JSON list of C-alpha atoms in Angstrom, two decimals:
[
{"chain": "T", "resi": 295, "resn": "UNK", "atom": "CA", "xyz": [11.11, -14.48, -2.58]},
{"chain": "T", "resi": 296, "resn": "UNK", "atom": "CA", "xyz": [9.66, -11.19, -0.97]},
{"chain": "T", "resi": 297, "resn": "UNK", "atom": "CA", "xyz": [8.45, -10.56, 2.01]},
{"chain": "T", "resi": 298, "resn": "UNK", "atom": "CA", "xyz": [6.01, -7.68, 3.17]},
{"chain": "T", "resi": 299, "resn": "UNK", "atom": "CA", "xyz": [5.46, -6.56, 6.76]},
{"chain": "T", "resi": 300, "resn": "UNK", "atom": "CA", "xyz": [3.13, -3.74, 7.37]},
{"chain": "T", "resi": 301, "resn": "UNK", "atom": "CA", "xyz": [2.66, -1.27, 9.89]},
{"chain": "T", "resi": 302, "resn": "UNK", "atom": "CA", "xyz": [1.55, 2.23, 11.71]},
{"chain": "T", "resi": 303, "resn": "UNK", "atom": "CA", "xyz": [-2.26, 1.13, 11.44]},
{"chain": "T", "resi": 304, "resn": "UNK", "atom": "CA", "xyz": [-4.13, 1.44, 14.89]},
{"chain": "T", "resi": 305, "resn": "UNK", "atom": "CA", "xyz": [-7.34, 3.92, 15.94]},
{"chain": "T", "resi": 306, "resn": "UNK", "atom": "CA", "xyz": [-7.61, 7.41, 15.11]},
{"chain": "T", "resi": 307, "resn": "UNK", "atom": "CA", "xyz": [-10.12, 9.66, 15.07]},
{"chain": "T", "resi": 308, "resn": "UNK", "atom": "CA", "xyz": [-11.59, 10.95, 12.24]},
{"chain": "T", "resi": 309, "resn": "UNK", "atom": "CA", "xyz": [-9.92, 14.26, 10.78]},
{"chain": "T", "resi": 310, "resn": "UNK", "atom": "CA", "xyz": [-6.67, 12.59, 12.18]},
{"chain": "T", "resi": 311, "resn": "UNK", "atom": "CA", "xyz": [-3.68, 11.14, 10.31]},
{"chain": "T", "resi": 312, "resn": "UNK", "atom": "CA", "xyz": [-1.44, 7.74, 9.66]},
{"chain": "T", "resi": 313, "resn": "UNK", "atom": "CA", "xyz": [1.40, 7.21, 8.20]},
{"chain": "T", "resi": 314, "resn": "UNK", "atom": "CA", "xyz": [1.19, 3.25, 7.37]},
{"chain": "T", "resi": 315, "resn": "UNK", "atom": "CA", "xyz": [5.22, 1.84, 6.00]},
{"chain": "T", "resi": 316, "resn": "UNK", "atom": "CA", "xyz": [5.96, -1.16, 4.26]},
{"chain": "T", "resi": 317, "resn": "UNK", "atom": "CA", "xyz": [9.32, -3.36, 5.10]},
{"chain": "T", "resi": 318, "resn": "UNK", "atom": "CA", "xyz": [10.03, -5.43, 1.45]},
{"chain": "T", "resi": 319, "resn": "UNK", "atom": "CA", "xyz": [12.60, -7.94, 2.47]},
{"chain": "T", "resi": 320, "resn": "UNK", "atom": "CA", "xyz": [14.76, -9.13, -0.79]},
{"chain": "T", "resi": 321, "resn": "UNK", "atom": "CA", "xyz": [15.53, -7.01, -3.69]},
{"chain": "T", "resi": 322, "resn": "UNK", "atom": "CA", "xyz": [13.37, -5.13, -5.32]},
{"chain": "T", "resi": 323, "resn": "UNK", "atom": "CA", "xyz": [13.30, -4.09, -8.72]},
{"chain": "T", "resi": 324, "resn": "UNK", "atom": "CA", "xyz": [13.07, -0.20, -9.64]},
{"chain": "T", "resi": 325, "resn": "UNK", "atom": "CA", "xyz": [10.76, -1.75, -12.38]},
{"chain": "T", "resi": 326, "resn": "UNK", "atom": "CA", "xyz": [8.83, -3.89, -10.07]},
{"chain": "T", "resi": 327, "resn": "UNK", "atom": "CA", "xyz": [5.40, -2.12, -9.04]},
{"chain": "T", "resi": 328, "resn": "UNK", "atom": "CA", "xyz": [4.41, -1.21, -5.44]},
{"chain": "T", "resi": 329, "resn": "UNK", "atom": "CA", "xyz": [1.11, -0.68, -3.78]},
{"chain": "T", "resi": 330, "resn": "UNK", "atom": "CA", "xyz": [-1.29, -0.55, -0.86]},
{"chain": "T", "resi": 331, "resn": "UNK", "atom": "CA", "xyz": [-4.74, -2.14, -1.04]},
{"chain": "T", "resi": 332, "resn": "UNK", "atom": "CA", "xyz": [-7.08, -1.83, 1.83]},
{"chain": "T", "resi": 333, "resn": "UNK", "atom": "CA", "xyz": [-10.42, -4.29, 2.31]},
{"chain": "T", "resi": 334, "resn": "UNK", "atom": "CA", "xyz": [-13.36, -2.92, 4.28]},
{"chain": "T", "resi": 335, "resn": "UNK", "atom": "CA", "xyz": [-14.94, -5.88, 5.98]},
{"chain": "T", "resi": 336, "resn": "UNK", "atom": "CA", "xyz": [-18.09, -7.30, 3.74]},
{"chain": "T", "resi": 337, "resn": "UNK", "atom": "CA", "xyz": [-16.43, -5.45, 0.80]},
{"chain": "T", "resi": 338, "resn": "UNK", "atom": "CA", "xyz": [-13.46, -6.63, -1.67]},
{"chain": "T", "resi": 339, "resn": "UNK", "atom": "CA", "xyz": [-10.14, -5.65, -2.02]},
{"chain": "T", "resi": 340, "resn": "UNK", "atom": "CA", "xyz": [-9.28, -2.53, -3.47]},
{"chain": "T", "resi": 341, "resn": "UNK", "atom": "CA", "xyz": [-6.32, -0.58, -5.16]},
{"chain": "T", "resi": 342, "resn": "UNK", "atom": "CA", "xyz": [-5.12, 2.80, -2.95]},
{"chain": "T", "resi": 343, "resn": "UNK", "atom": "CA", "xyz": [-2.76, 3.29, -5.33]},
{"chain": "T", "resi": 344, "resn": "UNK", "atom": "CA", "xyz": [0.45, 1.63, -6.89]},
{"chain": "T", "resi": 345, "resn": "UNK", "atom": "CA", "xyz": [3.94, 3.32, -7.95]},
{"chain": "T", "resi": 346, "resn": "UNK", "atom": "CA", "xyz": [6.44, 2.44, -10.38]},
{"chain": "T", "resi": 347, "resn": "UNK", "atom": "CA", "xyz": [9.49, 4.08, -12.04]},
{"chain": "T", "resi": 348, "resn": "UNK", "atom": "CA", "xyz": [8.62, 6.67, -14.34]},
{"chain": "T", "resi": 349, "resn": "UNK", "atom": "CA", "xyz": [4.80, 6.34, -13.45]},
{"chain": "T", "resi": 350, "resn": "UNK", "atom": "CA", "xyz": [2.46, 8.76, -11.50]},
{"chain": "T", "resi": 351, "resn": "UNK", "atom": "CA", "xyz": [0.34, 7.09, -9.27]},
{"chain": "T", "resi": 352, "resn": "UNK", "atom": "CA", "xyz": [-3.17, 7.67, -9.40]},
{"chain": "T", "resi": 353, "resn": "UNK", "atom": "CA", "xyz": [-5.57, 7.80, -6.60]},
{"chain": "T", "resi": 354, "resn": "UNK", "atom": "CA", "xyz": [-9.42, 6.61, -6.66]},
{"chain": "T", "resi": 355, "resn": "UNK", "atom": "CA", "xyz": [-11.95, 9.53, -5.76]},
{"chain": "T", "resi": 356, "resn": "UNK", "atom": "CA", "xyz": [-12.32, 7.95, -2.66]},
{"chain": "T", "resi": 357, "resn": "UNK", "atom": "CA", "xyz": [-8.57, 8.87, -1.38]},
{"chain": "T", "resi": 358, "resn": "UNK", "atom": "CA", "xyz": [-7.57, 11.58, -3.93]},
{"chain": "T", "resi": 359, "resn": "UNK", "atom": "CA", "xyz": [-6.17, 14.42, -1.98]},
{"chain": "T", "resi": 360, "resn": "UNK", "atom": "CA", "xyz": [-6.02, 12.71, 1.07]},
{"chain": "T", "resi": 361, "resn": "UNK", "atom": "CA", "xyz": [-3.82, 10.02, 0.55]},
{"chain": "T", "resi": 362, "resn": "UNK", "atom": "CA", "xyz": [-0.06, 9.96, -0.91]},
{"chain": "T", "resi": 363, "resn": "UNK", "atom": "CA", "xyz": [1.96, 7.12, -1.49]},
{"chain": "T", "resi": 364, "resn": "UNK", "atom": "CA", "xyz": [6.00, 7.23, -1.71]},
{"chain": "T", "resi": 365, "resn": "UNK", "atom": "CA", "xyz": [8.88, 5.21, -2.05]},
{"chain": "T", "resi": 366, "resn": "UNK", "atom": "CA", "xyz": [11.77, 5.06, -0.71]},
{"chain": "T", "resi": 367, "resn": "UNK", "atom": "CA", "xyz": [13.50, 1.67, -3.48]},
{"chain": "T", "resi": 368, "resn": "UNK", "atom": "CA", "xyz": [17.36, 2.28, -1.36]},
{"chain": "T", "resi": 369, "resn": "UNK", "atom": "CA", "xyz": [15.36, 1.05, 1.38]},
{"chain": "T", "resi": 370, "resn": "UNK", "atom": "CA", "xyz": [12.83, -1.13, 0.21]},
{"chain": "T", "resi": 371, "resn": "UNK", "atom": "CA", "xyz": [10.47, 0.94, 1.98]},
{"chain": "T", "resi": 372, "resn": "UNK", "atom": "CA", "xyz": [6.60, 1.76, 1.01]},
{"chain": "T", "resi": 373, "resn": "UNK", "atom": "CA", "xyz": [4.80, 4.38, 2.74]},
{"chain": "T", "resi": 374, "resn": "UNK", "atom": "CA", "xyz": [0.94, 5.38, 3.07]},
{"chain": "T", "resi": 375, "resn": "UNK", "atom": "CA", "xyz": [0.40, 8.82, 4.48]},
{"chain": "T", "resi": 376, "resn": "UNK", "atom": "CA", "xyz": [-3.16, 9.22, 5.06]},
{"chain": "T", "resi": 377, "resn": "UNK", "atom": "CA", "xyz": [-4.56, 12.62, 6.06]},
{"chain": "T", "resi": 378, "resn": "UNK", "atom": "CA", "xyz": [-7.93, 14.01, 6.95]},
{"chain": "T", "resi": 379, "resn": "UNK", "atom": "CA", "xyz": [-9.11, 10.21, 7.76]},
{"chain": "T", "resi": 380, "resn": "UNK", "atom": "CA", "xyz": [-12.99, 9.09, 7.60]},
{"chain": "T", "resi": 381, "resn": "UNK", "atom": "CA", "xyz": [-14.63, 6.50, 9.12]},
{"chain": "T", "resi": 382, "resn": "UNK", "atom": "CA", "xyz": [-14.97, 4.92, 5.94]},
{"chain": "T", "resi": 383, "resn": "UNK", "atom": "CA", "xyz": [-11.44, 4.74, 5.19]},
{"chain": "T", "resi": 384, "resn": "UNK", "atom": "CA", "xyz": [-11.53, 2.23, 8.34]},
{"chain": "T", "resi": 385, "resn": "UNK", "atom": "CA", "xyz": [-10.15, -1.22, 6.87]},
{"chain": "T", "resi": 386, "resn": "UNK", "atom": "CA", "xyz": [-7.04, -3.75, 6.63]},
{"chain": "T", "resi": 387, "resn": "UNK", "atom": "CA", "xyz": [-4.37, -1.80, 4.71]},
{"chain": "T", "resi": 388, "resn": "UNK", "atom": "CA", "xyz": [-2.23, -4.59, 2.77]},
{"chain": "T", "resi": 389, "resn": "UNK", "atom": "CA", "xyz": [0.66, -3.72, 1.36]},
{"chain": "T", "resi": 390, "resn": "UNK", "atom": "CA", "xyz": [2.65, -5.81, -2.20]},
{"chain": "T", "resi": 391, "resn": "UNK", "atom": "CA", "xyz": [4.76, -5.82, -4.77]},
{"chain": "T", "resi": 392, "resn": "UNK", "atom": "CA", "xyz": [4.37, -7.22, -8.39]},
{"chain": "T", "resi": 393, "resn": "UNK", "atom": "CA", "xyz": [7.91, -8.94, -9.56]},
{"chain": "T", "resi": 394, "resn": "UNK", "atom": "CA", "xyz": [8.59, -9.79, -12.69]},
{"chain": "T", "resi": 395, "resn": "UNK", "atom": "CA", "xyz": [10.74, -12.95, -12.38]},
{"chain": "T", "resi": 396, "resn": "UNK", "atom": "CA", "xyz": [11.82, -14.87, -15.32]},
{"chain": "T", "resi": 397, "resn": "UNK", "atom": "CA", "xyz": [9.60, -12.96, -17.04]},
{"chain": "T", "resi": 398, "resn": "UNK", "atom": "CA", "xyz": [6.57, -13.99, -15.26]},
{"chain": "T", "resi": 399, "resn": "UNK", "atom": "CA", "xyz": [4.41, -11.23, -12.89]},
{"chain": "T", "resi": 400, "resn": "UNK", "atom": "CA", "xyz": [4.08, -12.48, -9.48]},
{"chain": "T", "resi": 401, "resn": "UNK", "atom": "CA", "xyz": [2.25, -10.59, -6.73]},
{"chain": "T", "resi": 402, "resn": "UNK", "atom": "CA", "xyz": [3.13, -10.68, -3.19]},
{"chain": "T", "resi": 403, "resn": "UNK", "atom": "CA", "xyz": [1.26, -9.50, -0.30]},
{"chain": "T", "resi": 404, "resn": "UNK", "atom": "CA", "xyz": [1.80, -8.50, 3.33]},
{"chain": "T", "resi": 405, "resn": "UNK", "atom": "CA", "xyz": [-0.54, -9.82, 6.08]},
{"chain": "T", "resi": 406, "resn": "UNK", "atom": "CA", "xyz": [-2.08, -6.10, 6.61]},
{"chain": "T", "resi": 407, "resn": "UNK", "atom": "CA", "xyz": [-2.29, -4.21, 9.31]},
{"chain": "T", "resi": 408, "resn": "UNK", "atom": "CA", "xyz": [-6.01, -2.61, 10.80]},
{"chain": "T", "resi": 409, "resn": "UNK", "atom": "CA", "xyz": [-6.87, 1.34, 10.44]},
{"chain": "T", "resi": 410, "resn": "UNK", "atom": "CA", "xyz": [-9.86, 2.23, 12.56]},
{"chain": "T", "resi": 411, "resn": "UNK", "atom": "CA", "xyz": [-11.12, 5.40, 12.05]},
{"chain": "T", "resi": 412, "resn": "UNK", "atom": "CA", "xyz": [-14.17, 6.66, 14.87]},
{"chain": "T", "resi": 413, "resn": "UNK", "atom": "CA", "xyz": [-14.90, 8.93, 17.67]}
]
């Protein structure tokens, strides 16, 4: 079982900067893929970006040069830092893992934690 706690959301202006971490509690594969979603509200979930071993991650236009995820696996630590933020970016930033247990993917997601971007 995994567990995902989010945080270092909260209000910044825009042009400002977060840096959002993820706490996985369990163990975590090296294999197993990472991510952070974010959901606007009136608009579905997205994909920031995920990272596995041996894989690049790759960022929608949206983010792309802006965002950067990392990983820190002796920790079981995920982290989001977001640069140069717009109001748009403003949504819950969810954080989860996809574990491959007996074979089997299963996703796992934190309960977010809000970005607002404005002046």
């Amino acid at each position: 079982q995994v567990q995902l706690v989010e945080s270092g959301g909260g209000l910044v202006q825009p042009g400002g900067s977060l840096r959002l971490s993820c706490l996985a509690s369990g163990n975590i594969h090296s294999r197993d893929v990472m991510g952070w979603y974010r959901q606007a509200p009136g608009k579905q979930r997205s994909v920031i970006a995920t990272i596995a071993e041996s894989v690049n991650p790759n960022y929608p236009d949206s983010v792309k040069g802006r965002f950067t995820i990392s990983r820190d696996d002796a920790k079981n630590r995920l982290h989001l830092q977001m640069n140069n933020l717009k109001p748009e970016d403003t949504a819950v930033y969810y954080c989860y893992v996809l574990k491959f247990e007996w074979g089997v993917p299963r996703e796992y997601w934190g309960q977010g934690t809000q970005v607002t971007v404005s002046s």
